Short mmCIF file of C-alpha atoms in Angstrom, two decimals:
data_model
loop_
_atom_site.label_atom_id
_atom_site.label_comp_id
_atom_site.label_asym_id
_atom_site.label_seq_id
_atom_site.Cartn_x
_atom_site.Cartn_y
_atom_site.Cartn_z
CA MET A 1 42.23 3.45 -23.29
CA THR A 2 41.82 7.27 -22.54
CA SER A 3 38.53 8.50 -20.93
CA GLU A 4 37.43 12.10 -20.57
CA VAL A 5 34.32 13.81 -19.31
CA ILE A 6 33.23 17.06 -20.53
CA ILE A 7 30.54 19.11 -18.93
CA ASP A 8 29.12 22.15 -20.74
CA VAL A 9 27.02 24.17 -18.36
CA GLN A 10 24.65 26.74 -19.95
CA PRO A 11 22.09 29.02 -18.47
CA LYS A 12 19.37 26.74 -19.47
CA ASP A 13 20.60 23.40 -19.39
CA ILE A 14 23.63 21.08 -18.67
CA SER A 15 25.16 18.62 -21.20
CA ILE A 16 27.55 15.98 -20.18
CA ALA A 17 29.73 14.00 -22.68
CA LEU A 18 31.94 10.88 -22.11
CA LEU A 19 34.71 10.62 -24.39
CA GLU A 20 36.71 7.05 -24.85
CA ASP A 21 39.82 7.46 -26.84
CA LYS A 22 38.43 10.84 -28.15
CA GLN A 23 35.30 9.17 -29.42
CA LEU A 24 31.85 10.20 -28.01
CA VAL A 25 30.13 7.19 -26.37
CA GLU A 26 27.58 8.77 -23.78
CA TYR A 27 25.64 12.05 -23.86
CA GLN A 28 23.21 13.59 -21.36
CA ASN A 29 21.43 16.78 -21.54
CA GLU A 30 19.05 17.94 -18.94
CA PRO A 31 17.30 21.29 -18.17
CA ARG A 32 18.43 23.02 -14.93
CA SER A 33 14.91 23.16 -14.10
CA ALA A 34 14.42 19.59 -14.68
CA SER A 35 12.44 17.76 -11.87
CA PHE A 36 11.04 14.17 -11.41
CA ALA A 37 14.73 12.87 -11.91
CA VAL A 38 15.23 9.24 -10.92
CA GLY A 39 16.02 9.00 -7.29
CA ASN A 40 13.88 11.92 -6.11
CA ILE A 41 11.82 11.26 -3.14
CA TYR A 42 8.11 12.74 -2.62
CA ILE A 43 5.57 12.77 0.02
CA ALA A 44 2.62 12.64 -2.11
CA LYS A 45 -1.08 11.57 -1.99
CA VAL A 46 -3.05 8.63 -3.59
CA ARG A 47 -5.16 10.26 -6.55
CA LYS A 48 -6.87 7.17 -7.86
CA LEU A 49 -7.05 3.44 -7.38
CA MET A 50 -6.98 1.05 -10.41
CA PRO A 51 -8.07 -2.45 -9.00
CA GLY A 52 -7.86 -3.79 -12.59
CA LEU A 53 -4.28 -3.11 -12.87
CA ASN A 54 -3.67 -3.53 -9.15
CA ALA A 55 -2.13 -0.13 -9.16
CA CYS A 56 -2.78 3.40 -8.42
CA PHE A 57 -2.07 7.06 -9.62
CA VAL A 58 -0.30 9.33 -7.25
CA ASP A 59 -0.05 13.08 -7.37
CA VAL A 60 3.66 14.10 -7.06
CA GLY A 61 3.15 17.62 -8.85
CA HIS A 62 3.67 16.47 -12.50
CA GLU A 63 1.13 17.27 -15.10
CA ARG A 64 0.30 13.49 -15.34
CA ASP A 65 -0.13 11.54 -12.26
CA ALA A 66 2.63 9.06 -11.33
CA PHE A 67 1.98 5.43 -11.47
CA LEU A 68 2.51 3.03 -8.50
CA HIS A 69 1.91 -0.70 -8.92
CA TYR A 70 1.09 -3.02 -5.85
CA LEU A 71 4.28 -5.00 -6.14
CA ASP A 72 6.41 -1.84 -5.98
CA LEU A 73 4.89 -1.04 -2.45
CA GLY A 74 7.45 -3.51 -1.38
CA THR A 75 7.12 -6.19 1.46
CA GLN A 76 7.95 -3.86 4.20
CA TYR A 77 5.13 -1.29 3.36
CA SER A 78 3.14 -1.94 6.42
CA SER A 79 6.06 -1.03 8.52
CA TYR A 80 6.77 2.03 6.60
CA GLU A 81 3.16 3.29 6.76
CA LYS A 82 3.14 2.93 10.50
CA TYR A 83 6.44 4.64 10.86
CA LEU A 84 5.39 7.58 8.65
CA LYS A 85 2.05 8.13 10.99
CA GLN A 86 4.63 7.97 13.85
CA VAL A 87 6.91 10.65 12.39
CA GLN A 88 3.97 12.99 11.46
CA SER A 89 2.35 12.80 14.78
CA ASP A 90 5.09 14.78 16.50
CA ARG A 91 6.20 17.78 14.63
CA LYS A 92 9.03 18.75 17.22
CA ARG A 93 10.59 15.33 18.16
CA LEU A 94 11.54 12.89 15.44
CA PHE A 95 10.82 9.28 16.09
CA PRO A 96 13.98 7.20 15.51
CA ILE A 97 13.63 4.63 12.87
CA GLN A 98 15.74 2.09 15.08
CA LYS A 99 12.71 1.95 17.36
CA ALA A 100 10.33 1.24 14.67
CA THR A 101 8.54 -2.03 14.95
CA HIS A 102 8.53 -4.44 12.09
CA LEU A 103 5.14 -5.57 10.89
CA PRO A 104 4.37 -8.63 8.86
CA ASP A 105 5.36 -8.46 5.18
CA LEU A 106 2.92 -7.32 2.59
CA PRO A 107 1.48 -10.64 0.75
CA LYS A 108 2.75 -10.69 -3.01
CA ASP A 109 -0.82 -11.73 -4.02
CA GLY A 110 -2.44 -8.82 -2.15
CA SER A 111 -4.60 -6.18 -3.93
CA ILE A 112 -4.17 -2.41 -4.04
CA GLN A 113 -7.86 -1.48 -2.80
CA ASN A 114 -7.21 -3.52 0.40
CA THR A 115 -3.82 -1.71 1.17
CA LEU A 116 -4.32 1.89 0.06
CA LYS A 117 -7.29 4.43 -0.14
CA VAL A 118 -7.69 7.62 -2.26
CA GLY A 119 -6.25 10.75 -0.34
CA GLN A 120 -3.66 8.63 1.64
CA GLU A 121 -0.24 9.82 2.02
CA VAL A 122 2.79 7.80 0.68
CA LEU A 123 6.49 8.35 0.58
CA VAL A 124 7.43 7.51 -2.78
CA GLN A 125 10.71 7.27 -5.07
CA VAL A 126 11.04 8.06 -8.76
CA VAL A 127 12.25 5.01 -10.56
CA LYS A 128 11.39 5.99 -14.11
CA GLU A 129 11.25 9.59 -15.45
CA PRO A 130 8.14 10.72 -17.45
CA ILE A 131 8.25 9.13 -20.99
CA SER A 132 6.17 10.21 -23.83
CA THR A 133 2.59 10.51 -22.52
CA LYS A 134 3.42 8.53 -19.47
CA GLY A 135 4.03 10.01 -15.97
CA PRO A 136 6.67 9.04 -13.53
CA ARG A 137 7.00 5.47 -12.28
CA LEU A 138 7.24 4.98 -8.48
CA THR A 139 8.25 2.67 -5.87
CA CYS A 140 7.84 2.84 -1.96
CA GLU A 141 11.04 0.73 -1.52
CA LEU A 142 13.39 3.85 -0.93
CA SER A 143 17.13 3.81 -1.74
CA PHE A 144 20.05 6.13 -1.34
CA ALA A 145 22.71 5.52 -3.63
CA GLY A 146 26.38 6.00 -3.08
CA ARG A 147 29.53 4.95 -4.88
CA PHE A 148 30.27 1.85 -2.83
CA MET A 149 26.95 1.05 -1.43
CA VAL A 150 23.09 1.60 -1.62
CA LEU A 151 21.34 2.27 1.58
CA MET A 152 17.79 0.98 2.00
CA PRO A 153 15.62 2.03 5.08
CA PHE A 154 13.45 -0.84 6.62
CA GLN A 155 15.39 -3.60 5.09
CA ASP A 156 17.76 -5.57 7.37
CA LYS A 157 19.90 -7.53 5.12
CA VAL A 158 23.34 -6.88 3.67
CA SER A 159 23.98 -7.98 -0.03
CA VAL A 160 27.07 -8.11 -2.18
CA SER A 161 27.25 -7.41 -5.78
CA SER A 162 27.33 -10.74 -7.66
CA LYS A 163 30.33 -9.17 -10.02
CA ILE A 164 32.44 -9.51 -6.80
CA LYS A 165 33.70 -13.13 -7.46
CA ARG A 166 36.32 -13.90 -4.73
CA GLY A 167 34.38 -15.57 -1.74
CA GLU A 168 36.76 -14.25 0.89
CA GLU A 169 36.20 -10.73 -0.34
CA ARG A 170 32.48 -11.15 -0.43
CA SER A 171 32.63 -12.51 3.26
CA ARG A 172 34.75 -9.60 4.34
CA LEU A 173 32.54 -7.03 2.80
CA LYS A 174 29.45 -8.47 4.16
CA GLN A 175 30.70 -8.83 7.84
CA LEU A 176 32.18 -5.43 7.62
CA VAL A 177 28.96 -3.65 6.56
CA GLN A 178 26.84 -5.85 8.98
CA SER A 179 28.88 -4.69 11.80
CA MET A 180 28.64 -0.97 11.12
CA LYS A 181 25.05 -0.38 9.82
CA PRO A 182 22.40 0.74 12.28
CA LYS A 183 19.24 -1.48 12.96
CA ASN A 184 16.23 -1.51 10.36
CA PHE A 185 18.72 -0.46 7.42
CA GLY A 186 19.73 -2.91 4.43
CA VAL A 187 22.59 -2.32 2.36
CA ILE A 188 23.78 -3.45 -1.09
CA VAL A 189 27.37 -3.34 -1.59
CA ARG A 190 28.44 -2.19 -5.04
CA THR A 191 31.05 -3.60 -7.20
CA VAL A 192 33.52 -0.78 -6.90
CA ALA A 193 33.60 -1.56 -2.94
CA GLU A 194 35.83 -4.32 -3.56
CA GLY A 195 39.19 -4.05 -1.85
CA LYS A 196 38.06 -0.85 0.01
CA ARG A 197 39.03 -0.07 3.73
CA ALA A 198 36.59 -0.06 6.46
CA ALA A 199 37.10 3.72 6.96
CA GLU A 200 36.01 4.46 3.44
CA LEU A 201 32.92 2.38 3.53
CA ASP A 202 32.12 3.72 7.09
CA GLN A 203 32.59 7.29 5.67
CA GLU A 204 30.03 6.76 2.83
CA LEU A 205 27.59 5.15 5.18
CA LYS A 206 27.44 8.05 7.42
CA VAL A 207 26.85 10.40 4.26
CA LEU A 208 23.94 8.11 3.29
CA LEU A 209 22.48 7.92 6.71
CA LYS A 210 22.63 11.85 6.90
CA ARG A 211 20.48 11.74 3.60
CA TRP A 212 17.96 9.76 5.08
CA GLU A 213 17.88 11.71 8.23
CA ASP A 214 17.43 14.96 6.26
CA THR A 215 14.58 13.40 4.28
CA ILE A 216 12.59 12.00 7.17
CA THR A 217 13.08 15.46 8.95
CA LYS A 218 11.64 17.17 5.95
CA VAL A 219 8.64 14.70 5.83
CA GLN A 220 8.15 15.48 9.56
CA LYS A 221 8.12 19.31 9.16
CA THR A 222 6.23 19.87 5.90
CA THR A 223 2.71 20.13 5.63
CA GLN A 224 2.21 20.81 1.87
CA ARG A 225 1.37 17.89 -0.37
CA PRO A 226 2.85 16.90 -2.79
CA GLN A 227 6.42 17.71 -1.52
CA LEU A 228 9.89 17.12 -2.81
CA VAL A 229 11.65 15.73 0.36
CA PHE A 230 14.81 14.51 -1.34
CA GLU A 231 16.39 15.53 -4.56
CA GLU A 232 19.08 13.49 -6.25
CA GLN A 233 22.50 15.11 -6.52
CA SER A 234 23.06 17.54 -9.40
CA ARG A 235 23.03 15.58 -12.86
CA ALA A 236 27.00 16.17 -13.30
CA VAL A 237 27.76 14.63 -9.77
CA ALA A 238 25.00 11.85 -10.10
CA LEU A 239 26.47 10.73 -13.52
CA LEU A 240 30.16 10.68 -12.15
CA ARG A 241 28.99 8.60 -9.06
CA ASP A 242 27.94 5.84 -11.58
CA LEU A 243 30.71 6.32 -14.14
CA PHE A 244 33.62 7.61 -12.12
CA ASN A 245 36.79 5.55 -12.97
CA PRO A 246 40.20 6.11 -11.48
CA THR A 247 41.84 5.69 -14.98
CA TYR A 248 40.04 9.07 -16.17
CA ASP A 249 42.39 11.29 -17.78
CA GLY A 250 40.36 14.44 -17.24
CA ILE A 251 36.93 15.96 -16.11
CA HIS A 252 36.65 19.45 -17.86
CA ILE A 253 33.90 21.77 -16.82
CA ASN A 254 33.18 25.39 -18.04
CA ASP A 255 31.32 26.60 -14.86
CA PRO A 256 32.97 27.72 -11.53
CA GLU A 257 29.89 26.33 -9.35
CA ILE A 258 29.61 22.90 -10.92
CA PHE A 259 33.45 22.71 -10.91
CA HIS A 260 33.62 23.06 -7.25
CA GLN A 261 30.93 20.70 -6.77
CA VAL A 262 32.38 17.98 -8.77
CA LYS A 263 35.95 18.60 -7.37
CA ASP A 264 34.54 18.15 -3.73
CA TYR A 265 32.98 14.93 -4.77
CA VAL A 266 35.91 13.57 -6.29
CA THR A 267 38.17 14.53 -3.42
CA MET A 268 35.65 12.84 -1.20
CA ILE A 269 35.85 9.39 -3.04
CA ALA A 270 39.29 9.31 -4.65
CA PRO A 271 41.49 12.29 -3.20
CA GLU A 272 44.62 10.97 -5.47
CA LYS A 273 42.56 11.89 -8.51
CA LYS A 274 41.15 15.40 -7.62
CA GLU A 275 43.81 16.94 -9.83
CA ILE A 276 41.97 15.46 -12.91
CA VAL A 277 38.95 17.94 -12.41
CA LYS A 278 39.78 20.99 -14.29
CA GLN A 279 37.87 24.27 -15.02
CA TYR A 280 37.78 24.99 -18.71
CA THR A 281 38.26 28.80 -19.28
CA GLY A 282 38.98 28.99 -23.00
CA VAL A 283 37.26 31.45 -25.29
CA VAL A 284 36.15 28.61 -27.80
CA PRO A 285 32.99 26.80 -26.56
CA ILE A 286 33.97 23.59 -24.61
CA PHE A 287 32.35 21.16 -26.83
CA ASP A 288 33.99 22.60 -29.81
CA ASN A 289 37.25 22.51 -28.19
CA PHE A 290 37.10 18.81 -27.34
CA GLY A 291 35.50 17.91 -30.69
CA VAL A 292 32.16 16.93 -29.23
CA THR A 293 29.87 19.25 -31.35
CA LYS A 294 30.80 17.76 -34.68
CA GLN A 295 30.47 14.07 -33.17
CA LEU A 296 27.00 15.19 -32.07
CA LYS A 297 25.97 16.36 -35.28
CA SER A 298 27.29 13.35 -37.11
CA GLY A 299 26.12 10.83 -34.56
CA PHE A 300 22.40 11.50 -34.09
CA GLY A 301 19.67 11.83 -36.68
CA LYS A 302 17.91 9.12 -38.73
CA THR A 303 20.92 8.06 -40.62
CA VAL A 304 24.44 7.24 -39.26
CA ASN A 305 27.45 6.40 -41.28
CA TYR A 306 30.12 4.05 -40.08
CA LYS A 307 32.83 2.25 -42.03
CA HIS A 308 33.52 2.58 -45.86
CA GLY A 309 30.22 3.94 -46.86
CA ALA A 310 27.96 1.47 -44.77
CA TYR A 311 25.13 3.25 -42.61
CA LEU A 312 22.47 2.48 -40.05
CA ILE A 313 18.81 3.73 -40.35
CA ILE A 314 17.45 4.23 -36.86
CA GLU A 315 13.66 4.79 -36.54
CA HIS A 316 11.91 5.27 -33.31
CA THR A 317 8.33 4.25 -32.63
CA GLU A 318 6.24 4.33 -29.58
CA ALA A 319 6.67 0.57 -28.92
CA MET A 320 10.24 0.07 -30.03
CA HIS A 321 13.39 1.17 -31.90
CA VAL A 322 14.00 -0.39 -35.48
CA VAL A 323 17.44 -0.24 -36.86
CA ASP A 324 18.33 -1.23 -40.45
CA VAL A 325 21.84 -2.07 -41.65
CA ASN A 326 22.82 -1.01 -45.14
CA SER A 327 26.05 -1.86 -46.94
CA GLY A 328 25.64 1.42 -49.06
CA THR A 329 28.63 2.28 -51.21
CA ARG A 330 30.91 -0.45 -49.71
CA VAL A 331 33.19 -2.02 -52.32
CA LYS A 332 32.69 -5.68 -52.72
CA LYS A 333 35.43 -7.94 -51.17
CA GLU A 334 37.35 -10.33 -53.47
CA ASN A 335 36.28 -13.32 -51.53
CA GLY A 336 32.56 -12.84 -52.08
CA GLN A 337 29.28 -11.39 -50.73
CA GLU A 338 29.31 -13.56 -47.73
CA ALA A 339 32.59 -11.85 -46.42
CA ASN A 340 31.39 -8.46 -47.30
CA ALA A 341 28.15 -8.90 -45.52
CA LEU A 342 29.93 -10.36 -42.30
CA GLU A 343 32.30 -7.21 -42.25
CA THR A 344 29.50 -4.94 -42.82
CA ASN A 345 27.51 -6.47 -39.78
CA LEU A 346 30.47 -6.41 -37.51
CA GLY A 347 31.00 -2.81 -38.19
CA ALA A 348 27.33 -2.28 -37.46
CA ALA A 349 27.52 -4.07 -34.08
CA ASP A 350 30.32 -1.81 -33.02
CA GLU A 351 28.48 1.35 -34.01
CA LEU A 352 25.16 0.22 -32.63
CA ALA A 353 26.48 -0.61 -29.28
CA ARG A 354 27.96 2.98 -29.11
CA GLN A 355 24.67 4.50 -30.47
CA LEU A 356 22.56 2.53 -27.73
CA ARG A 357 24.64 4.21 -25.19
CA LEU A 358 24.88 7.52 -26.74
CA ARG A 359 21.21 7.96 -27.14
CA ASP A 360 20.24 6.01 -24.08
CA MET A 361 17.75 3.74 -26.29
CA GLY A 362 15.72 1.60 -24.03
CA GLY A 363 12.89 -1.00 -24.39
CA ILE A 364 12.64 -3.23 -27.40
CA ILE A 365 15.31 -2.70 -30.29
CA ILE A 366 14.95 -4.66 -33.30
CA VAL A 367 18.04 -4.97 -35.78
CA ASP A 368 17.82 -6.04 -39.28
CA PHE A 369 21.37 -6.94 -40.35
CA VAL A 370 22.52 -7.69 -43.86
CA ASP A 371 21.53 -11.45 -44.64
CA MET A 372 24.26 -14.06 -43.97
CA ASN A 373 24.09 -17.87 -44.96
CA LEU A 374 26.88 -19.37 -42.70
CA ALA A 375 25.69 -20.17 -39.21
CA GLU A 376 29.31 -19.55 -37.93
CA ASP A 377 29.24 -15.84 -39.15
CA ARG A 378 25.91 -15.44 -37.46
CA GLN A 379 27.29 -16.74 -34.36
CA MET A 380 30.37 -14.62 -34.61
CA LEU A 381 28.08 -11.48 -35.00
CA TYR A 382 26.15 -12.44 -31.89
CA GLU A 383 29.29 -12.80 -29.83
CA ARG A 384 30.51 -9.47 -31.16
CA MET A 385 27.41 -7.72 -30.05
CA CYS A 386 27.49 -9.30 -26.53
CA LYS A 387 31.18 -8.37 -26.17
CA ASN A 388 30.43 -4.64 -27.44
CA MET A 389 27.52 -4.35 -24.81
CA GLN A 390 29.57 -5.40 -21.91
CA LYS A 391 30.63 -1.64 -21.30
CA ASP A 392 27.01 -0.62 -21.13
CA ARG A 393 25.89 -0.03 -17.48
CA ALA A 394 22.06 -0.38 -18.47
CA ARG A 395 20.57 -3.85 -17.81
CA HIS A 396 20.13 -5.49 -21.33
CA ASN A 397 19.14 -8.96 -22.83
CA ILE A 398 20.64 -9.96 -26.46
CA LEU A 399 18.97 -12.79 -28.50
CA PRO A 400 20.89 -14.59 -31.38
CA LEU A 401 19.64 -13.66 -34.80
CA SER A 402 16.14 -15.20 -35.83
CA LYS A 403 15.63 -17.11 -38.95
CA PHE A 404 14.69 -13.75 -40.46
CA GLY A 405 18.08 -12.38 -39.78
CA LEU A 406 16.72 -10.12 -37.22
CA MET A 407 18.50 -9.58 -33.74
CA GLN A 408 16.20 -8.53 -30.75
CA ILE A 409 17.60 -6.45 -27.96
CA THR A 410 16.02 -5.22 -24.68
CA ARG A 411 17.52 -2.47 -22.82
CA GLN A 412 16.45 -0.94 -19.44
CA ARG A 413 14.78 2.37 -20.11
CA VAL A 414 14.34 4.81 -17.13
CA ARG A 415 14.27 8.09 -18.99
CA PRO A 416 13.29 9.19 -22.35
CA VAL A 417 15.63 8.48 -25.41
CA MET A 418 18.14 11.20 -25.88
CA ASP A 419 17.36 13.03 -29.03
CA VAL A 420 19.52 15.69 -30.59
CA ASN A 421 18.01 17.71 -33.48
CA VAL A 422 20.79 17.84 -36.13
CA GLU A 423 18.71 19.78 -38.52
CA GLU A 424 19.18 23.58 -38.62
CA ASP A 425 16.42 26.22 -39.05
CA CYS A 426 17.07 29.08 -41.25
CA PRO A 427 18.28 31.93 -38.83
CA THR A 428 16.94 34.71 -41.25
CA CYS A 429 13.47 33.79 -42.30
CA PHE A 430 12.65 31.77 -39.00
CA GLY A 431 11.48 28.85 -41.14
CA LYS A 432 9.28 30.81 -43.53
CA GLY A 433 10.95 29.69 -46.53
CA LYS A 434 12.93 32.71 -47.72
CA ILE A 435 16.29 34.09 -46.56
CA LYS A 436 17.97 37.56 -47.37
CA SER A 437 20.93 37.73 -49.33
CA SER A 438 23.81 35.95 -47.31
CA ILE A 439 26.27 38.46 -48.82
CA LEU A 440 24.74 41.11 -46.50
CA PHE A 441 25.27 39.02 -43.53
CA THR A 442 28.53 40.78 -42.31
CA ASP A 443 26.76 44.31 -42.84
CA GLN A 444 23.86 42.92 -40.42
CA LEU A 445 26.43 42.05 -37.94
CA GLU A 446 28.19 45.44 -38.12
CA SER A 447 24.87 46.95 -37.29
CA LYS A 448 24.30 44.84 -34.19
CA ILE A 449 27.72 45.70 -33.04
CA ASP A 450 27.10 49.48 -33.66
CA ARG A 451 23.83 49.03 -31.60
CA LEU A 452 25.48 47.11 -28.81
CA VAL A 453 28.50 49.40 -28.32
CA ASN A 454 26.88 52.93 -29.15
CA LYS A 455 23.26 52.41 -27.89
CA ILE A 456 23.43 49.64 -25.43
CA GLY A 457 26.92 50.57 -23.97
CA ILE A 458 28.50 47.04 -24.00
CA LYS A 459 31.98 47.81 -25.21
CA ARG A 460 33.57 44.46 -24.64
CA PHE A 461 32.02 41.18 -25.93
CA TYR A 462 32.36 37.99 -27.85
CA LEU A 463 30.70 37.36 -31.24
CA HIS A 464 30.18 33.49 -31.86
CA VAL A 465 29.59 32.82 -35.59
CA HIS A 466 30.04 29.74 -37.91
CA PRO A 467 33.81 28.72 -38.31
CA TYR A 468 33.55 29.63 -42.18
CA VAL A 469 32.08 33.02 -41.39
CA ALA A 470 34.82 33.67 -38.72
CA ALA A 471 37.59 32.73 -41.41
CA TYR A 472 36.01 35.32 -43.75
CA ILE A 473 35.99 37.87 -40.90
CA ASN A 474 39.53 37.24 -39.86
CA GLN A 475 41.11 36.98 -43.58
CA GLY A 476 43.61 39.62 -44.75
CA VAL A 477 45.94 41.98 -43.39
CA ILE A 478 43.38 44.79 -42.78
CA SER A 479 40.56 42.04 -41.95
CA LEU A 480 37.00 42.84 -41.19
CA LYS A 481 37.60 42.28 -37.77
CA ARG A 482 40.59 44.61 -37.60
CA ARG A 483 38.27 47.30 -39.26
CA TRP A 484 35.41 46.67 -36.53
CA GLN A 485 38.06 46.96 -33.72
CA MET A 486 39.41 50.28 -35.20
CA LYS A 487 35.81 51.48 -35.46
CA TYR A 488 34.24 50.08 -32.26
CA GLY A 489 37.31 49.25 -30.09
CA LEU A 490 39.27 46.31 -29.15
CA GLY A 491 36.53 44.72 -27.01
CA VAL A 492 35.24 43.19 -30.15
CA LYS A 493 36.45 39.58 -30.12
CA ILE A 494 35.27 36.94 -32.73
CA VAL A 495 34.82 33.31 -31.83
CA ALA A 496 34.33 30.25 -34.30
CA SER A 497 31.55 27.92 -32.96
CA GLN A 498 30.77 24.74 -34.61
CA LYS A 499 27.24 24.42 -33.22
CA LEU A 500 26.00 27.34 -35.07
CA ALA A 501 24.47 27.34 -38.42
CA PHE A 502 26.01 29.05 -41.44
CA LEU A 503 24.19 32.38 -40.87
CA GLN A 504 23.63 32.22 -37.23
CA TYR A 505 25.30 34.36 -34.64
CA GLU A 506 25.22 34.82 -30.74
CA PHE A 507 26.68 37.72 -28.55
CA TYR A 508 28.06 37.12 -25.03
CA ASP A 509 29.63 39.55 -22.60
CA MET A 510 32.89 39.16 -20.79
CA GLN A 511 31.14 36.96 -18.00
CA ARG A 512 29.80 34.40 -20.79
CA GLN A 513 26.29 35.67 -20.30
CA PHE A 514 24.22 35.58 -23.48
CA ILE A 515 23.01 38.73 -24.98
CA ASP A 516 19.89 38.42 -27.09
CA MET A 517 20.39 40.69 -30.31
CA LYS A 518 17.99 38.72 -32.59
CA GLU A 519 14.93 40.27 -34.14
CA GLU A 520 12.44 38.63 -36.53
CA ILE A 521 12.52 41.62 -38.78
CA GLU A 522 16.25 42.28 -38.85
CA LEU A 523 16.67 46.24 -39.96
#
């Protein structure tokens, strides 16, 4: 199986696509100004206590207060609180965590009003991004995730991933990490640490300890509340940290800055694979070049087609996702309706597992498969779904089909479901219901080019248009493109872009910076 990561960096957002055998299986899109990402740490203030929920609301700077439950304070909260006061009492000299004293564990049956008070400062980490009308979800049990391990201040235990099965390897890793970690730090050893040398683990431990030191130093020096004191790595690097696999064939990036960030990270964790990180410099948009745009437009939306005319209908409500499986225009199999239903359902299980990863659907998912009479067929479908979900990194649970033919799935939800709008607005009337004659579109483009060259003074640029429009502009010996170049100079370059609708266009300068030439009233 070939795997490639495609990173499309735009001025306003970053999009990351994971392809397996050229098929899109994961997609993330994040504004470059996004905050409150999972892993960010804040020094914040308690805004309101909620004894009935045994929780409180904390001001972290979001429009809605963040939620912190009593159980998310962690057993070591008392030690944390005392250490935080010691750090803030001296702005010049940092109190070392190794000298911090351990206070008794917080009782599990305690209450929030006996532990916190309004206005109190707390050091918190985001574990769930804001979703719908809810603010971020917080914890006081801080963690710093690396590729091989997770560092947890104020813990003193070394745990090894349960996916590492060999007893001698588990013992080796546990003893190794126990010998190198400082006092008052706990470590969770991740699955990818299996077989790694002591030097590699020690190097990453030093990196994670440096992040903790930088965080607590910022807490010590800052007086503003709330204040971000640790920001998770850039989305591109954070995704690669969890996803990176030595079998990757390529990581393609269209931005020099992000390219260097990713290359430095890959060089640090897998020096022998640094050559797979490549900067894309082609004229065609990077997602078009690798076939991502077309898969995005066909893979999102309410209706998703898969094998032989069958399709899924995916509905999203506040409480859950509902998926309906339809056989559609499938041709009936010779051996009957039961075999046809089984094949339709097995294909749906394959596509649904991909859709859960692609859309990052979380919470409760209810799937209505085509009815099947045979118990062995229902068991086969359940086993197929479980096998397909093994590649999913999110925690999940799958129940066998109920007597109503419904499958219930729960999947970890830490950020809003990924939703790509595949419908296209009319670029001419801006949704008012009327468009100008499409035959005049090229005349409109020429007037834009004339204005750009003769009035604004930009002589060299790229014009992105729909592939059909690009084909029309390029057709013939004396094509429209050639006539424009003879009239306005050879700096006029036409690029076919699959993401644009039929009558959309975009101008870019030679540094790939967008030039806004649109007007609601096109002259």
